[in-house]
Short mmCIF file of C-alpha atoms in Angstrom, two decimals:
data_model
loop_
_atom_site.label_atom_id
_atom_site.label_comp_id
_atom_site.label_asym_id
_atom_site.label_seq_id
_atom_site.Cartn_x
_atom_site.Cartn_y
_atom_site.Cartn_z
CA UNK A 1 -23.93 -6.92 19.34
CA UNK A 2 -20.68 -5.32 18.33
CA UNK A 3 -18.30 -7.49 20.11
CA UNK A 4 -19.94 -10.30 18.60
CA UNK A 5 -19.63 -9.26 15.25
CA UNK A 6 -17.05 -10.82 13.09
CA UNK A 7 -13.52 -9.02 12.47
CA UNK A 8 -13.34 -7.61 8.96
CA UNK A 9 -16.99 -6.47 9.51
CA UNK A 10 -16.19 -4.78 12.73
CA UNK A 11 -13.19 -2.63 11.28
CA UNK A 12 -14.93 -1.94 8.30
CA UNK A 13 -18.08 -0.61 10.13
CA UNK A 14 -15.04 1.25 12.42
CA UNK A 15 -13.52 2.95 9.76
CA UNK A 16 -16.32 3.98 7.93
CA UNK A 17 -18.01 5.62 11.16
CA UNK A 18 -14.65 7.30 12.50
CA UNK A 19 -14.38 9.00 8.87
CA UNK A 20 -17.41 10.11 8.79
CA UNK A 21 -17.03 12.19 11.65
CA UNK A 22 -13.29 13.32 10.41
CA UNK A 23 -16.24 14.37 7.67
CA UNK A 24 -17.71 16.46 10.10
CA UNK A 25 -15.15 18.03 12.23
CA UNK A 26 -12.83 18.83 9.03
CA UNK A 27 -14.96 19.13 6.25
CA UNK A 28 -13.70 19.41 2.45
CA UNK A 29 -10.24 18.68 3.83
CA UNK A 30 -11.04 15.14 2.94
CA UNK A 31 -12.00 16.10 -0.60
CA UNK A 32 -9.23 14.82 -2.22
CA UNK A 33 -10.36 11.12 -1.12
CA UNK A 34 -13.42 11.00 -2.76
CA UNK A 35 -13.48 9.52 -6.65
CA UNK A 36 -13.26 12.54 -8.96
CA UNK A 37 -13.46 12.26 -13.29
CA UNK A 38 -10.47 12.05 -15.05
CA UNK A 39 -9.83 15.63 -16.34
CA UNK A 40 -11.77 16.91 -13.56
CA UNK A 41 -9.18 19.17 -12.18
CA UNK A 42 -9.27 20.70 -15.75
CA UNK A 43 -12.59 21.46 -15.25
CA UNK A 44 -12.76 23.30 -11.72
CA UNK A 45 -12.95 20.01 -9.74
CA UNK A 46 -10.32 17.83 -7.87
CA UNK A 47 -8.58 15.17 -10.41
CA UNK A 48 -8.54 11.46 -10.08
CA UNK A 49 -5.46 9.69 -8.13
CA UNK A 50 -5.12 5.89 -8.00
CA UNK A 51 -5.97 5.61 -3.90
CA UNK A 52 -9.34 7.10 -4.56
CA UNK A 53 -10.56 4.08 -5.64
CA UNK A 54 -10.47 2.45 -2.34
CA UNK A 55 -10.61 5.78 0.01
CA UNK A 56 -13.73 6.76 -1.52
CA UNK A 57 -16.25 3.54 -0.49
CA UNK A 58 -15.12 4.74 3.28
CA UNK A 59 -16.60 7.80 3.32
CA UNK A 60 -20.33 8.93 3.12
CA UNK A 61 -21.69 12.35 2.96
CA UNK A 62 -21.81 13.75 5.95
CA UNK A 63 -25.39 16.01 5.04
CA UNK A 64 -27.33 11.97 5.00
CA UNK A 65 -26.84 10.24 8.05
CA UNK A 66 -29.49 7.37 6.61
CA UNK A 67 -26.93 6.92 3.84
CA UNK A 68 -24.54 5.71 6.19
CA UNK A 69 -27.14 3.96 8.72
CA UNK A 70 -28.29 1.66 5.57
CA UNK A 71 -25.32 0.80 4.13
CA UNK A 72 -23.87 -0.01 8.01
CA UNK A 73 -26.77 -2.16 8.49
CA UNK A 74 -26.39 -4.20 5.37
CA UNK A 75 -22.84 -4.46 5.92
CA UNK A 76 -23.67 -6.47 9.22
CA UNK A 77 -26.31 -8.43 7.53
CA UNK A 78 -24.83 -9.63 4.95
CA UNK A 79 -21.12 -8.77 5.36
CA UNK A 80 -20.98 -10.96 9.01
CA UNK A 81 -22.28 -14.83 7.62
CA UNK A 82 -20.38 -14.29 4.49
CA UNK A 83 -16.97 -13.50 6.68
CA UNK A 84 -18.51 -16.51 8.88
CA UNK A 85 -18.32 -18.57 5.66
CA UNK A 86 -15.61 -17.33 3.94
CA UNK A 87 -13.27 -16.60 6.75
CA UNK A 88 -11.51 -13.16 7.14
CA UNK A 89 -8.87 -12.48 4.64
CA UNK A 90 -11.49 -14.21 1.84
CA UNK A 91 -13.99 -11.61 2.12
CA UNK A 92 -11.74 -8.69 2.70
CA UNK A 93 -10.45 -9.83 -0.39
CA UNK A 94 -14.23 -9.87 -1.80
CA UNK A 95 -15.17 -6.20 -0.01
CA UNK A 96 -12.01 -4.35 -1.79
CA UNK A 97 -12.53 -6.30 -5.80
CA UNK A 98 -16.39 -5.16 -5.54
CA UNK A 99 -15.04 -1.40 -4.12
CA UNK A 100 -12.61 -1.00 -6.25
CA UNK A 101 -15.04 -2.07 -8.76
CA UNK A 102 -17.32 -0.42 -8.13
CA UNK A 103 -15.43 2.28 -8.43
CA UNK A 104 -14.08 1.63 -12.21
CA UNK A 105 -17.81 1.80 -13.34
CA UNK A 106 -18.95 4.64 -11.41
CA UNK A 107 -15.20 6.32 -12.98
CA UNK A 108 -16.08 5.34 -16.49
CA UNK A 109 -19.50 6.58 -16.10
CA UNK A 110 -18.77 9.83 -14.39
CA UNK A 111 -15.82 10.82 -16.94
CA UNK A 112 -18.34 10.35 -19.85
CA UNK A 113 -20.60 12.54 -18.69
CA UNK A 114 -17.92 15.50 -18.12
CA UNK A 115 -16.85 14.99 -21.37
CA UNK A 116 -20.49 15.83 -22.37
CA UNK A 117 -20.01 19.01 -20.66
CA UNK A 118 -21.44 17.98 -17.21
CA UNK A 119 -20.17 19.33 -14.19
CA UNK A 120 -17.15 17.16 -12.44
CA UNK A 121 -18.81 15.78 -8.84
CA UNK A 122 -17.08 12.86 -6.67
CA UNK A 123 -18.33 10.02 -5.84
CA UNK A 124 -18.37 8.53 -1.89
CA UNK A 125 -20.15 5.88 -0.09
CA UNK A 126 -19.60 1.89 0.85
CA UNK A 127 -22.87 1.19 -0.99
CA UNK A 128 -20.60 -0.56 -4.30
CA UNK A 129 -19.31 -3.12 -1.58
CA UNK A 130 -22.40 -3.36 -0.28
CA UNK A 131 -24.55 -4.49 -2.89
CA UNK A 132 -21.46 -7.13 -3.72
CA UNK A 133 -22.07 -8.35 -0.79
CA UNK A 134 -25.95 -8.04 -1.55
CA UNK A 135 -25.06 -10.37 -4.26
CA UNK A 136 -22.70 -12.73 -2.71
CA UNK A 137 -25.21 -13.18 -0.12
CA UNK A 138 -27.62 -14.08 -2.86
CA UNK A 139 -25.51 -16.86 -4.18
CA UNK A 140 -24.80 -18.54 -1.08
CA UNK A 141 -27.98 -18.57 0.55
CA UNK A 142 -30.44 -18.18 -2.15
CA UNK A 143 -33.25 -19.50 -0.01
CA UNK A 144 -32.79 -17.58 3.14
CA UNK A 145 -35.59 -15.50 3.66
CA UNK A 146 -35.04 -11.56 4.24
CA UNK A 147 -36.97 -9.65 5.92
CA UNK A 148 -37.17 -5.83 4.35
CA UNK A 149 -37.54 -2.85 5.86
CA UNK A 150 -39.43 -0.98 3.30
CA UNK A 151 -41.51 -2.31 2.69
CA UNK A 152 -41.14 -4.78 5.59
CA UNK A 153 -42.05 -8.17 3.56
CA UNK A 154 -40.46 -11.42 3.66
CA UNK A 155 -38.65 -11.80 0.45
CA UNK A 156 -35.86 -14.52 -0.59
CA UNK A 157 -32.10 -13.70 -0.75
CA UNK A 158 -32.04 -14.84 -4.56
CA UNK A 159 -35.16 -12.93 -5.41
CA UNK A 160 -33.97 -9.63 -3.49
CA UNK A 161 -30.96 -9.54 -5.39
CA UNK A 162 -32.87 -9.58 -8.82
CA UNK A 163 -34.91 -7.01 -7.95
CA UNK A 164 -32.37 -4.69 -6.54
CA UNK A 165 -30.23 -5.26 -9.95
CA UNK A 166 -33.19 -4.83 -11.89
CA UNK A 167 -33.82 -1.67 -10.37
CA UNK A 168 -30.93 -0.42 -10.20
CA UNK A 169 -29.92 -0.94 -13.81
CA UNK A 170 -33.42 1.04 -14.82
CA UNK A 171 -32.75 3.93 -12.37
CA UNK A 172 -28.99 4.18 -14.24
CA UNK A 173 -30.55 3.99 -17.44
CA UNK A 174 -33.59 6.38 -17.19
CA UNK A 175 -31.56 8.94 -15.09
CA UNK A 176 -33.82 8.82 -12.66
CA UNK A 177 -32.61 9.91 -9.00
CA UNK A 178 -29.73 11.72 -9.74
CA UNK A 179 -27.44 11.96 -7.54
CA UNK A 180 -27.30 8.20 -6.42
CA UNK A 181 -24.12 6.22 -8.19
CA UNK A 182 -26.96 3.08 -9.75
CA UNK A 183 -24.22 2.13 -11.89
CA UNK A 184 -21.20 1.49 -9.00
CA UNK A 185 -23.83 -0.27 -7.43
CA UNK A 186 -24.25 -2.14 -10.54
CA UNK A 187 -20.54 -2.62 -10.74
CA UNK A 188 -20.32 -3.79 -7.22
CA UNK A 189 -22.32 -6.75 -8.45
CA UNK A 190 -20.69 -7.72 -11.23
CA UNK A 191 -17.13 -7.32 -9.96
CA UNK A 192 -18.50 -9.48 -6.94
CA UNK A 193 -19.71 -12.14 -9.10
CA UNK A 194 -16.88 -12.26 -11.51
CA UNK A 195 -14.71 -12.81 -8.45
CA UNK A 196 -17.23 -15.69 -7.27
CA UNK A 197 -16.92 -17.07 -10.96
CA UNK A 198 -13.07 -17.30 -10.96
CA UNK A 199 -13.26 -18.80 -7.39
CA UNK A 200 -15.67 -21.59 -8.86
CA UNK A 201 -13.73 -21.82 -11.72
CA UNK A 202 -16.66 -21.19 -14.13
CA UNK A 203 -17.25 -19.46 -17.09
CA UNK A 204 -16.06 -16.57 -18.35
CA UNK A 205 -12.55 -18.44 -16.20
CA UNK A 206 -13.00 -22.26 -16.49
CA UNK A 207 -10.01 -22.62 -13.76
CA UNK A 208 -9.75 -26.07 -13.25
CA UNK A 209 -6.78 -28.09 -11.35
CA UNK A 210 -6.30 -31.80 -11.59
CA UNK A 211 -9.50 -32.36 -13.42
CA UNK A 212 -11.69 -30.59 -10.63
CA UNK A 213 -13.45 -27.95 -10.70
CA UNK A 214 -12.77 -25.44 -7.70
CA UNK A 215 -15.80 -24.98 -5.33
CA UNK A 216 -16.86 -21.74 -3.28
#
């Protein structure tokens, strides 16, 4: 399967598996990639540095194996048709905006709570880019049936990614399984879609040229 897969989706999956075991052999040397607070350095952690936006939705912690597994799998789900639609440098283009974005709400979020006297922790893991592409996949092919693995029931793309927002934005909200970022998954999708939006040129952009509106 993996020389068939498309190219962006094939380095990603790469990069992703090669740092994790850097992860492994070297440990917390690779600390300083992960997304820390702002002021976390002031408050016994590592502090935030511009690259850590991107470095950080490479790496996965290296104690959850599944962690990576899932978020590999979905990446060559839904990651190869949209790079087959899209072509390559569109949807690396989409992958980084819904990392990066990810990462700005998972940041914001994060350096809240250590200014409420929480503890500073980093933040790791493709799953941000992920469920953008979760969502991308749910705007393109809204009828194209999915097949889950837990539980394993046929369930529309458009559907799927309703739920998975829906759940994710009440697991944020009530707390509930800390130690999962629900909010840069949250931020995944709407940096995703936001970058769909300006693509179509519809609202909150409106981009239009020479009296046409700009199709995805």
């Amino acid at each position: 399967m993996f020389p068939r897969l498309p190219q962006a989706v094939k380095v990603i999956l790469a990069i992703n598996v090669v740092v994790f075991l850097l992860q492994l052999a070297i440990g917390g040397a690779l600390a300083p990639m992960m997304l820390w607070p702002f002021g976390g350095a002031d408050a016994g952690g590592l502090g935030f540095q511009p690259w850590q936006l991107v470095t950080y939705g490479f790496m996965h912690d290296p104690r959850n194996l599944a962690h990576l597994i899932f978020n590999m799998l979905a990446l060559v789900m839904f990651g190869s048709q949209l790079e087959y639609t899209w072509g390559t440098k569109r949807f690396v283009t989409y992958y980084l905006v819904c990392v990066v974005g990810a990462g700005l709400c998972q940041l914001a979020v994060v350096t809240w709570s250590l200014a409420q006297g929480a503890f500073p922790y980093p933040t790791l893991g493709a799953s941000g880019g992920v469920f953008g592409l979760l969502l991308a996949y749910g705007l393109l092919f809204p009828n194209q049936r999915i097949m889950l693995l837990f539980p394993p029931i046929p369930m529309r793309a458009r559907t799927l990614v309703i739920v998975y927002g829906l759940v994710e934005l009440v697991l944020g909200i009530t707390g509930t399984r800390s130690g999962v970022a629900h909010f840069a998954h949250l931020g995944g999708m709407l940096f995703g879609w936001l970058l769909i939006q300006h693509w179509r040129g519809r609202p909150p952009f409106n981009r239009r040229r020479g009296g046409h509106v700009r199709r995805l």
